[in-house]
Tab-separated table of C-alpha atoms and ligand atoms in Angstrom:
chain	number	residue	atom	x	y	z
I	1	MET	CA	0.000	0.000	0.000
I	2	PRO	CA	1.585	3.297	-1.016
I	3	VAL	CA	1.730	6.000	1.655
I	4	THR	CA	1.857	9.698	0.828
I	5	TYR	CA	3.578	12.379	2.887
I	6	TRP	CA	3.102	16.090	2.426
I	7	CYS	CA	6.235	18.100	3.182
I	8	GLU	CA	5.693	21.718	4.152
I	9	GLN	CA	9.109	22.284	2.534
I	10	ALA	CA	11.392	19.715	0.924
I	11	TRP	CA	14.952	19.813	-0.369
I	12	LEU	CA	14.659	18.461	-3.920
I	13	PRO	CA	17.487	18.297	-6.501
I	14	GLU	CA	16.282	21.678	-7.832
I	15	GLY	CA	16.343	23.293	-4.378
I	16	VAL	CA	14.136	23.930	-1.354
I	17	THR	CA	10.508	23.698	-2.528
I	18	ALA	CA	7.266	24.436	-0.646
I	19	GLY	CA	4.355	21.974	-0.604
I	20	VAL	CA	5.741	18.659	-1.847
I	21	LEU	CA	3.938	15.306	-1.927
I	22	VAL	CA	6.221	12.272	-1.591
I	23	GLU	CA	4.641	8.896	-2.292
I	24	ILE	CA	6.316	5.827	-0.853
I	25	ASP	CA	5.692	2.204	-1.714
I	26	GLY	CA	7.570	-0.237	0.521
I	27	PRO	CA	11.194	0.886	0.869
I	28	ARG	CA	11.202	3.176	-2.201
I	29	ILE	CA	9.943	6.592	-3.243
I	30	THR	CA	7.494	6.202	-6.124
I	31	ARG	CA	6.410	9.792	-6.816
I	32	VAL	CA	7.470	13.339	-5.953
I	33	ALA	CA	5.251	16.262	-6.942
I	34	ARG	CA	4.161	19.693	-5.775
I	35	GLY	CA	0.650	19.684	-4.333
I	36	GLU	CA	-1.822	20.274	-1.550
I	37	PRO	CA	-1.750	18.093	1.570
I	38	GLY	CA	-5.215	16.556	1.134
I	39	GLY	CA	-5.292	13.350	3.145
I	40	ALA	CA	-1.480	12.876	3.177
I	41	HIS	CA	0.545	12.564	6.400
I	42	ARG	CA	1.791	16.048	7.136
I	43	LEU	CA	5.491	16.715	7.758
I	44	PRO	CA	5.762	20.285	9.061
I	45	GLY	CA	9.271	21.722	8.754
I	46	LEU	CA	11.945	21.155	6.113
I	47	THR	CA	12.302	17.602	4.833
I	48	ILE	CA	15.683	16.466	3.539
I	49	PRO	CA	16.853	13.040	2.326
I	50	GLY	CA	18.148	10.617	4.962
I	51	MET	CA	21.793	11.196	5.840
I	52	ALA	CA	24.723	8.772	5.617
I	53	ASP	CA	27.278	8.558	8.403
I	54	ALA	CA	30.096	7.331	6.206
I	55	HIS	CA	32.601	6.536	8.942
I	56	SER	CA	31.661	5.022	12.302
I	57	HIS	CA	33.335	2.962	14.986
I	58	ALA	CA	30.276	2.234	17.128
I	59	PHE	CA	32.186	1.213	20.252
I	60	HIS	CA	34.020	4.545	20.528
I	61	ARG	CA	30.706	6.010	21.725
I	62	ALA	CA	31.506	4.544	25.170
I	63	LEU	CA	34.383	7.051	25.450
I	64	ARG	CA	32.273	10.175	24.932
I	65	ALA	CA	33.439	12.953	27.262
I	66	ARG	CA	35.392	10.451	29.376
I	67	THR	CA	38.570	11.377	27.503
I	68	GLN	CA	38.157	15.117	28.169
I	69	THR	CA	40.444	15.232	31.202
I	70	GLY	CA	44.214	15.482	31.356
I	71	THR	CA	46.490	16.040	28.385
I	72	GLY	CA	47.820	13.939	25.543
I	73	ASP	CA	47.425	13.366	21.833
I	74	PHE	CA	45.925	10.890	19.362
I	75	TRP	CA	48.121	8.091	20.657
I	76	THR	CA	47.190	8.513	24.350
I	77	TRP	CA	43.518	8.656	23.294
I	78	ARG	CA	44.046	5.408	21.403
I	79	ASP	CA	45.185	3.654	24.592
I	80	ARG	CA	41.862	4.596	26.241
I	81	MET	CA	39.969	3.377	23.192
I	82	TYR	CA	41.741	0.001	23.342
I	83	GLU	CA	40.550	-0.450	26.944
I	84	VAL	CA	36.939	-0.285	25.741
I	85	ALA	CA	37.682	-2.598	22.825
I	86	ALA	CA	39.096	-5.150	25.262
I	87	ARG	CA	35.806	-5.437	27.169
I	88	LEU	CA	33.293	-6.130	24.389
I	89	ASP	CA	31.830	-9.441	23.235
I	90	PRO	CA	29.160	-10.088	20.576
I	91	ASP	CA	26.286	-9.688	23.082
I	92	THR	CA	27.488	-6.472	24.694
I	93	TYR	CA	28.523	-5.076	21.321
I	94	LEU	CA	25.043	-5.751	19.951
I	95	GLY	CA	23.491	-3.769	22.802
I	96	LEU	CA	25.961	-0.907	22.483
I	97	ALA	CA	25.722	-0.665	18.688
I	98	ARG	CA	21.914	-0.838	18.763
I	99	ALA	CA	21.850	2.164	21.116
I	100	VAL	CA	24.458	4.071	19.071
I	101	TYR	CA	22.625	3.433	15.796
I	102	ALA	CA	19.368	4.518	17.464
I	103	GLU	CA	21.131	7.750	18.430
I	104	MET	CA	22.112	8.071	14.760
I	105	ALA	CA	18.513	7.516	13.623
I	106	LEU	CA	17.377	10.266	16.004
I	107	ALA	CA	19.914	12.539	14.297
I	108	GLY	CA	18.475	11.819	10.829
I	109	ILE	CA	21.025	9.198	9.771
I	110	THR	CA	19.484	6.383	7.706
I	111	CYS	CA	22.668	4.550	6.682
I	112	VAL	CA	25.859	3.901	8.602
I	113	GLY	CA	29.273	2.933	7.268
I	114	GLU	CA	30.617	0.857	10.124
I	115	PHE	CA	34.395	0.593	9.806
I	116	HIS	CA	34.708	-2.663	11.679
I	117	TYR	CA	37.931	-4.133	13.028
I	118	LEU	CA	36.973	-5.625	16.414
I	119	HIS	CA	36.681	-9.092	14.917
I	120	HIS	CA	37.896	-11.725	17.363
I	121	ALA	CA	37.858	-12.737	21.039
I	122	PRO	CA	40.480	-11.349	23.452
I	123	GLY	CA	43.857	-12.801	22.512
I	124	GLY	CA	42.788	-13.076	18.880
I	125	ALA	CA	41.046	-16.467	18.854
I	126	PRO	CA	38.062	-16.483	16.461
I	127	TYR	CA	34.585	-16.857	17.934
I	128	ALA	CA	32.682	-20.069	17.052
I	129	ASP	CA	31.314	-17.981	14.193
I	130	PRO	CA	34.338	-15.880	13.126
I	131	ASN	CA	31.920	-13.147	12.023
I	132	ALA	CA	29.921	-13.043	15.269
I	133	MET	CA	30.888	-9.408	15.887
I	134	GLY	CA	29.988	-8.371	12.341
I	135	HIS	CA	26.609	-10.092	12.524
I	136	ALA	CA	25.955	-8.308	15.832
I	137	LEU	CA	26.521	-4.962	14.104
I	138	VAL	CA	24.135	-5.812	11.272
I	139	THR	CA	21.457	-6.919	13.757
I	140	ALA	CA	21.985	-3.721	15.753
I	141	ALA	CA	21.520	-1.534	12.672
I	142	ARG	CA	18.350	-3.346	11.646
I	143	GLU	CA	16.849	-3.057	15.112
I	144	ALA	CA	17.663	0.658	15.197
I	145	GLY	CA	16.159	1.201	11.733
I	146	VAL	CA	19.250	2.214	9.741
I	147	ARG	CA	20.830	0.485	6.759
I	148	ILE	CA	24.420	-0.614	7.217
I	149	THR	CA	27.496	-0.983	5.095
I	150	LEU	CA	29.705	-3.202	7.184
I	151	ILE	CA	33.183	-2.115	6.130
I	152	ASP	CA	35.187	-5.082	7.277
I	153	ALA	CA	38.730	-3.941	7.967
I	154	CYS	CA	41.892	-5.869	7.338
I	155	TYR	CA	44.199	-5.145	10.293
I	156	LEU	CA	47.437	-7.107	10.414
I	157	THR	CA	50.176	-5.135	12.182
I	158	GLY	CA	50.411	-2.878	15.227
I	159	GLY	CA	52.502	-0.374	13.290
I	160	ILE	CA	54.842	-0.557	10.317
I	161	GLY	CA	57.034	-3.594	10.955
I	162	THR	CA	55.482	-4.157	14.410
I	163	PRO	CA	53.389	-7.224	15.271
I	164	LEU	CA	49.952	-6.865	16.862
I	165	ALA	CA	50.022	-6.759	20.664
I	166	GLY	CA	47.534	-6.598	23.513
I	167	THR	CA	44.030	-5.584	22.497
I	168	GLN	CA	45.128	-5.321	18.854
I	169	LEU	CA	45.274	-9.127	18.721
I	170	ARG	CA	41.465	-9.023	18.503
I	171	PHE	CA	41.685	-7.102	15.222
I	172	GLY	CA	43.936	-9.470	13.261
I	173	ASP	CA	43.285	-12.316	10.823
I	174	GLY	CA	46.968	-13.214	10.292
I	175	ASP	CA	47.193	-12.223	6.649
I	176	ALA	CA	45.035	-10.658	3.944
I	177	ASP	CA	44.053	-14.014	2.423
I	178	ARG	CA	42.557	-15.170	5.718
I	179	TRP	CA	40.887	-11.766	6.098
I	180	ALA	CA	39.398	-12.181	2.600
I	181	SER	CA	38.096	-15.651	3.345
I	182	ARG	CA	36.255	-14.376	6.448
I	183	ALA	CA	34.948	-11.317	4.566
I	184	GLU	CA	33.811	-13.610	1.739
I	185	ASP	CA	31.605	-15.493	4.214
I	186	LEU	CA	30.029	-12.186	5.254
I	187	ALA	CA	29.413	-11.182	1.643
I	188	THR	CA	27.743	-14.534	1.003
I	189	ALA	CA	25.579	-14.260	4.110
I	190	TYR	CA	24.119	-10.887	3.048
I	191	ARG	CA	24.194	-11.338	-0.738
I	192	ASP	CA	20.409	-11.148	-1.074
I	193	GLU	CA	19.764	-8.560	1.646
I	194	PRO	CA	19.074	-5.148	0.083
I	195	ASP	CA	19.560	-3.199	3.346
I	196	VAL	CA	23.092	-4.515	3.976
I	197	ARG	CA	26.319	-4.079	2.027
I	198	ILE	CA	29.627	-5.682	2.877
I	199	GLY	CA	32.531	-3.369	2.182
I	200	ALA	CA	36.267	-3.760	2.677
I	201	ALA	CA	38.892	-1.646	4.383
I	202	VAL	CA	42.620	-1.347	4.563
I	203	HIS	CA	42.636	-0.127	8.157
I	204	SER	CA	45.653	2.103	7.434
I	205	VAL	CA	49.199	1.798	6.120
I	206	ARG	CA	50.182	1.299	9.771
I	207	ALA	CA	48.079	-1.864	9.967
I	208	VAL	CA	48.372	-3.433	6.495
I	209	PRO	CA	51.757	-4.051	4.821
I	210	PRO	CA	51.805	-2.856	1.181
I	211	GLU	CA	52.115	-6.340	-0.321
I	212	GLN	CA	48.849	-7.355	1.399
I	213	ILE	CA	46.815	-4.382	0.117
I	214	PRO	CA	46.067	-5.832	-3.368
I	215	VAL	CA	44.169	-8.732	-1.774
I	216	VAL	CA	41.789	-6.288	-0.080
I	217	ALA	CA	41.480	-4.209	-3.258
I	218	GLU	CA	40.687	-7.377	-5.234
I	219	PHE	CA	37.835	-8.222	-2.813
I	220	SER	CA	36.390	-4.770	-3.488
I	221	ARG	CA	36.706	-5.242	-7.272
I	222	ARG	CA	35.170	-8.727	-7.197
I	223	HIS	CA	32.133	-7.581	-5.251
I	224	GLY	CA	31.857	-4.007	-6.553
I	225	ALA	CA	32.132	-3.176	-2.865
I	226	PRO	CA	33.224	0.027	-1.137
I	227	LEU	CA	36.905	0.111	-0.126
I	228	HIS	CA	37.784	2.459	2.726
I	229	ALA	CA	41.062	3.346	4.456
I	230	HIS	CA	42.236	5.694	7.199
I	231	VAL	CA	44.726	7.971	5.446
I	232	SER	CA	47.262	10.449	6.840
I	233	GLU	CA	45.343	11.285	9.995
I	234	GLN	CA	48.518	12.017	11.921
I	235	PRO	CA	51.952	13.383	10.889
I	236	ALA	CA	53.679	10.459	12.635
I	237	GLU	CA	51.857	8.033	10.343
I	238	ASN	CA	53.213	9.869	7.302
I	239	ALA	CA	56.744	10.022	8.699
I	240	ASP	CA	56.800	6.279	9.466
I	241	CYS	CA	55.401	5.470	6.037
I	242	VAL	CA	57.903	7.630	4.159
I	243	ALA	CA	60.765	6.207	6.233
I	244	ALA	CA	59.737	2.614	5.508
I	245	TYR	CA	58.520	2.827	1.908
I	246	ALA	CA	59.835	6.155	0.540
I	247	ALA	CA	56.187	6.965	-0.249
I	248	THR	CA	53.272	8.670	1.486
I	249	PRO	CA	50.218	6.648	2.597
I	250	VAL	CA	48.257	7.927	-0.423
I	251	GLN	CA	51.082	6.877	-2.753
I	252	VAL	CA	51.246	3.423	-1.148
I	253	LEU	CA	47.485	2.958	-1.615
I	254	HIS	CA	47.718	4.211	-5.200
I	255	GLU	CA	50.626	1.918	-6.075
I	256	HIS	CA	48.730	-1.104	-4.719
I	257	GLY	CA	45.426	-0.532	-6.477
I	258	ALA	CA	43.400	0.848	-3.579
I	259	LEU	CA	42.280	4.218	-5.002
I	260	GLY	CA	39.336	4.843	-7.326
I	261	PRO	CA	35.636	5.760	-7.436
I	262	ARG	CA	34.662	2.864	-5.114
I	263	SER	CA	37.271	3.949	-2.573
I	264	THR	CA	37.116	6.385	0.328
I	265	ALA	CA	40.067	8.062	2.022
I	266	VAL	CA	39.076	8.813	5.612
I	267	HIS	CA	40.547	11.968	7.241
I	268	ALA	CA	43.211	12.753	4.583
I	269	THR	CA	44.405	15.495	6.899
I	270	HIS	CA	48.116	15.774	6.173
I	271	LEU	CA	48.500	15.585	2.398
I	272	SER	CA	51.212	16.557	-0.040
I	273	GLU	CA	50.394	18.273	-3.320
I	274	ALA	CA	50.989	14.924	-5.085
I	275	ASP	CA	48.565	13.204	-2.659
I	276	VAL	CA	45.843	15.753	-3.438
I	277	GLU	CA	46.290	15.084	-7.160
I	278	LEU	CA	46.260	11.277	-6.767
I	279	LEU	CA	43.071	11.307	-4.687
I	280	GLY	CA	41.234	13.762	-6.910
I	281	HIS	CA	42.371	12.319	-10.234
I	282	SER	CA	41.278	8.803	-9.165
I	283	ARG	CA	37.854	10.123	-8.004
I	284	THR	CA	38.459	8.547	-4.594
I	285	HIS	CA	35.865	9.763	-2.083
I	286	LEU	CA	37.094	11.932	0.733
I	287	CYS	CA	35.514	11.352	4.163
I	288	MET	CA	35.996	14.188	6.606
I	289	CYS	CA	35.170	13.623	10.280
I	290	PRO	CA	35.666	17.149	11.652
I	291	THR	CA	34.263	16.624	15.150
I	292	THR	CA	36.632	13.700	15.649
I	293	GLU	CA	39.549	15.416	13.950
I	294	ARG	CA	39.269	18.325	16.378
I	295	GLU	CA	38.654	15.942	19.324
I	296	LEU	CA	41.881	14.058	18.540
I	297	ALA	CA	43.936	17.122	17.630
I	298	ASP	CA	44.508	15.735	14.128
I	299	GLY	CA	44.395	18.970	12.172
I	300	ILE	CA	42.314	20.445	9.331
I	301	GLY	CA	42.533	18.629	6.010
I	302	PRO	CA	42.523	20.301	2.550
I	303	ALA	CA	38.980	19.118	1.749
I	304	ARG	CA	38.187	21.860	-0.757
I	305	GLU	CA	41.384	21.298	-2.729
I	306	VAL	CA	40.852	17.522	-2.934
I	307	HIS	CA	37.192	18.013	-3.853
I	308	ASP	CA	38.088	20.495	-6.586
I	309	ARG	CA	40.448	17.961	-8.156
I	310	GLY	CA	37.598	15.432	-8.430
I	311	SER	CA	36.943	13.724	-5.089
I	312	PRO	CA	33.339	13.722	-3.796
I	313	LEU	CA	33.140	14.878	-0.163
I	314	THR	CA	31.468	12.638	2.444
I	315	LEU	CA	31.138	12.965	6.223
I	316	GLY	CA	31.477	10.671	9.234
I	317	SER	CA	31.083	10.973	12.982
I	318	ASP	CA	33.901	8.421	13.481
I	319	SER	CA	34.612	8.386	17.249
I	320	HIS	CA	31.134	9.705	18.123
I	321	ALA	CA	32.348	12.499	20.372
I	322	VAL	CA	29.270	14.023	18.707
I	323	ILE	CA	26.615	12.364	16.530
I	324	ASP	CA	25.230	15.253	14.548
I	325	MET	CA	25.729	15.416	10.784
I	326	PHE	CA	24.739	19.096	10.677
I	327	GLU	CA	27.653	19.811	13.002
I	328	GLU	CA	30.003	17.708	10.831
I	329	ALA	CA	28.798	19.518	7.710
I	330	ARG	CA	29.214	23.078	8.977
I	331	ALA	CA	32.514	22.230	10.678
I	332	VAL	CA	34.065	21.531	7.255
I	333	GLU	CA	33.320	25.136	6.308
I	334	LEU	CA	33.962	26.737	9.688
I	335	ASN	CA	37.294	24.970	10.248
I	336	THR	CA	38.458	26.149	6.837
I	337	ARG	CA	37.509	29.714	7.813
I	338	LEU	CA	39.712	29.438	10.906
I	339	ALA	CA	42.587	28.067	8.857
I	340	THR	CA	42.347	30.603	6.003
I	341	GLY	CA	40.848	33.793	7.424
I	342	ARG	CA	38.213	33.698	4.689
I	343	ARG	CA	34.486	32.750	4.590
I	344	GLY	CA	32.388	30.946	2.031
I	345	HIS	CA	34.369	27.890	0.913
I	346	TRP	CA	31.330	25.588	0.711
I	347	THR	CA	27.643	26.195	0.075
I	348	ALA	CA	24.980	24.697	2.326
I	349	ALA	CA	23.830	22.529	-0.615
I	350	GLU	CA	27.355	21.163	-1.155
I	351	LEU	CA	27.712	20.330	2.532
I	352	LEU	CA	24.304	18.682	2.764
I	353	GLY	CA	25.058	16.810	-0.462
I	354	ALA	CA	28.123	15.377	1.285
I	355	ALA	CA	25.933	14.225	4.182
I	356	THR	CA	23.350	12.677	1.857
I	357	ALA	CA	23.858	11.554	-1.770
I	358	ALA	CA	27.663	11.424	-1.768
I	359	GLY	CA	27.792	9.636	1.588
I	360	HIS	CA	25.317	6.977	0.499
I	361	THR	CA	27.204	6.469	-2.777
I	362	SER	CA	30.483	5.968	-0.929
I	363	LEU	CA	28.736	3.241	1.076
I	364	GLY	CA	27.481	1.394	-1.990
I	365	PHE	CA	23.964	2.877	-2.011
I	366	PRO	CA	24.035	5.204	-5.061
I	367	ASP	CA	20.215	5.006	-5.113
I	368	ALA	CA	19.815	6.837	-1.797
I	369	GLY	CA	20.199	10.374	-0.510
I	370	GLN	CA	17.870	12.221	-2.892
I	371	LEU	CA	14.120	12.839	-2.830
I	372	VAL	CA	13.451	11.426	-6.298
I	373	PRO	CA	11.306	8.540	-7.595
I	374	GLY	CA	13.107	5.207	-7.356
I	375	ALA	CA	15.359	6.240	-4.477
I	376	TRP	CA	15.320	4.655	-1.033
I	377	ALA	CA	12.456	6.179	0.958
I	378	ASP	CA	14.601	7.999	3.521
I	379	LEU	CA	12.972	11.241	4.711
I	380	VAL	CA	14.193	13.419	7.547
I	381	THR	CA	12.103	16.344	8.695
I	382	VAL	CA	13.877	19.147	10.540
I	383	ARG	CA	11.805	21.475	12.698
I	384	THR	CA	11.946	25.109	11.650
I	385	ASP	CA	10.215	26.388	14.811
I	386	THR	CA	12.754	25.593	17.544
I	387	VAL	CA	14.886	28.070	19.467
I	388	ARG	CA	17.763	27.214	17.161
I	389	THR	CA	15.958	27.297	13.819
I	390	ALA	CA	13.092	29.788	14.226
I	391	GLY	CA	13.625	32.877	12.080
I	392	ALA	CA	16.253	31.168	9.929
I	393	SER	CA	15.292	29.982	6.467
I	394	GLY	CA	16.409	27.886	3.545
I	395	LEU	CA	18.943	25.119	3.553
I	396	GLU	CA	21.300	27.355	5.540
I	397	ALA	CA	18.905	27.000	8.512
I	398	VAL	CA	19.515	23.262	8.487
I	399	VAL	CA	23.259	23.282	7.819
I	400	PHE	CA	24.302	26.297	9.886
I	401	ALA	CA	21.676	26.519	12.663
I	402	ALA	CA	19.979	23.165	13.313
I	403	THR	CA	21.287	20.394	15.533
I	404	ALA	CA	20.408	16.723	15.688
I	405	ALA	CA	17.882	17.637	18.407
I	406	ASP	CA	15.810	19.498	15.801
I	407	VAL	CA	15.056	16.325	13.836
I	408	ARG	CA	11.337	15.621	14.261
I	409	THR	CA	10.579	12.688	11.951
I	410	VAL	CA	12.753	10.024	10.342
I	411	ILE	CA	11.490	7.581	7.730
I	412	SER	CA	14.173	5.044	6.856
I	413	GLY	CA	13.608	2.692	3.926
I	414	GLY	CA	9.899	3.464	4.170
I	415	ARG	CA	9.744	2.643	7.884
I	416	ARG	CA	8.833	5.348	10.397
I	417	VAL	CA	11.694	5.099	12.882
I	418	VAL	CA	11.462	8.467	14.650
I	419	GLU	CA	8.244	10.377	15.324
I	420	GLU	CA	8.048	13.665	17.174
I	421	GLY	CA	11.712	13.231	18.090
I	422	ARG	CA	11.143	9.812	19.684
I	423	HIS	CA	12.699	6.580	18.458
I	424	VAL	CA	10.551	3.459	18.113
I	425	LEU	CA	12.924	1.620	20.473
I	426	GLY	CA	11.946	4.014	23.290
I	427	ASP	CA	14.279	6.066	25.466
I	428	VAL	CA	17.601	5.991	23.609
I	429	GLY	CA	19.371	7.852	26.426
I	430	GLU	CA	18.482	5.016	28.733
I	431	LEU	CA	19.645	2.454	26.165
I	432	LEU	CA	22.988	4.250	25.852
I	433	ALA	CA	23.434	4.537	29.615
I	434	GLY	CA	22.799	0.815	30.040
I	435	ALA	CA	24.965	-0.235	27.111
I	436	THR	CA	28.005	1.889	28.056
I	437	ARG	CA	27.965	1.048	31.782
I	438	GLY	CA	31.268	-0.415	32.906
I	439	LEU	CA	32.910	-0.176	29.472
I	440	ALA	CA	35.109	2.883	30.053
I	441	ARG	CA	36.902	4.164	33.129
J	1	ZN	ZN1	38.139	5.901	12.069
């Protein structure tokens, strides 16, 4: 049975439009037209397509605010993160991820790219089902009402030339062939499931030796699957890479077949001029995670330059210090203002396009992120009458004024997941409190 929604305002490919009827049949949009509400379900506010969080590590949510004492850098933060990773099993991870993905749904996210490397039991022994953790993440996403691209990460070394140690043993499969065999089982398990994609990742050049990268790239080619990698997040990573291979991380990925339109470079903060050209020329997606990059003192990447050479921009909340795609979107612009002393690097439409169509495409859902017939029926209505948004107008009100708390309604794949700011699972704050208890000091 088709259902029709009437949007007071909707962001269509041609711009923000008043009075739009969106007809949905099952998980897809079947018709979009201007019109009167009639008997349609009314969506007061500004309706945008569902957003894609293109880079998530669900378990990092347990660290929110707990790392905001003392001093340190990325590497001291990582030690705290490993302590959380050490405590999870498939049951507790299911509960945590379900709550985190429900928080995402409340923020208007209808698809998550889960960059997944917490594969095995403590010490590195596989669970009875070696993909138990991955299956838990898929179940969590479904229960929370978001689609998932499970980006299964190959993670083999603790640093360049350094074996895995401690908690890292849980991340490793031994070599890329064994990683591929486990990932192949996942791809088979979800082959006929339209709401799930299995992607691949080279965790980073720290964690995957160059000669192993082609195996991961070949998995991506064989399945037409997204291929993601953390790239040049920290200067030390670049220095180690250049010392070992006489090449930057981007060059190493390029030389081993890991760049291209299916690929996504996450962070890409510290790039050379040659790196910018390689990423842009290959049409590799760029995933910026500004709230995490500022949280971890990474730096401000040259997003505009890489985008202008050909790379589509996408956004991720990564460590979940914040889950708010509007904040990620405006931070790309506002950080660049701080770095350059100039305003107006990105338009609101470009930034929201990164959070919607481009993000979904980078996750293997090119048919999502736009309010057009045939697309996934993902609708997010943002209130325009709150203390943050009242008096503002246009797309700028959403990108530069709204927060996740202003999301009123979320329809994800045709399913009403959030109504009047409440998730169908109930009190998500309570779910998060229960799921994070005891995980972090
Ligand atoms: Zn990450």
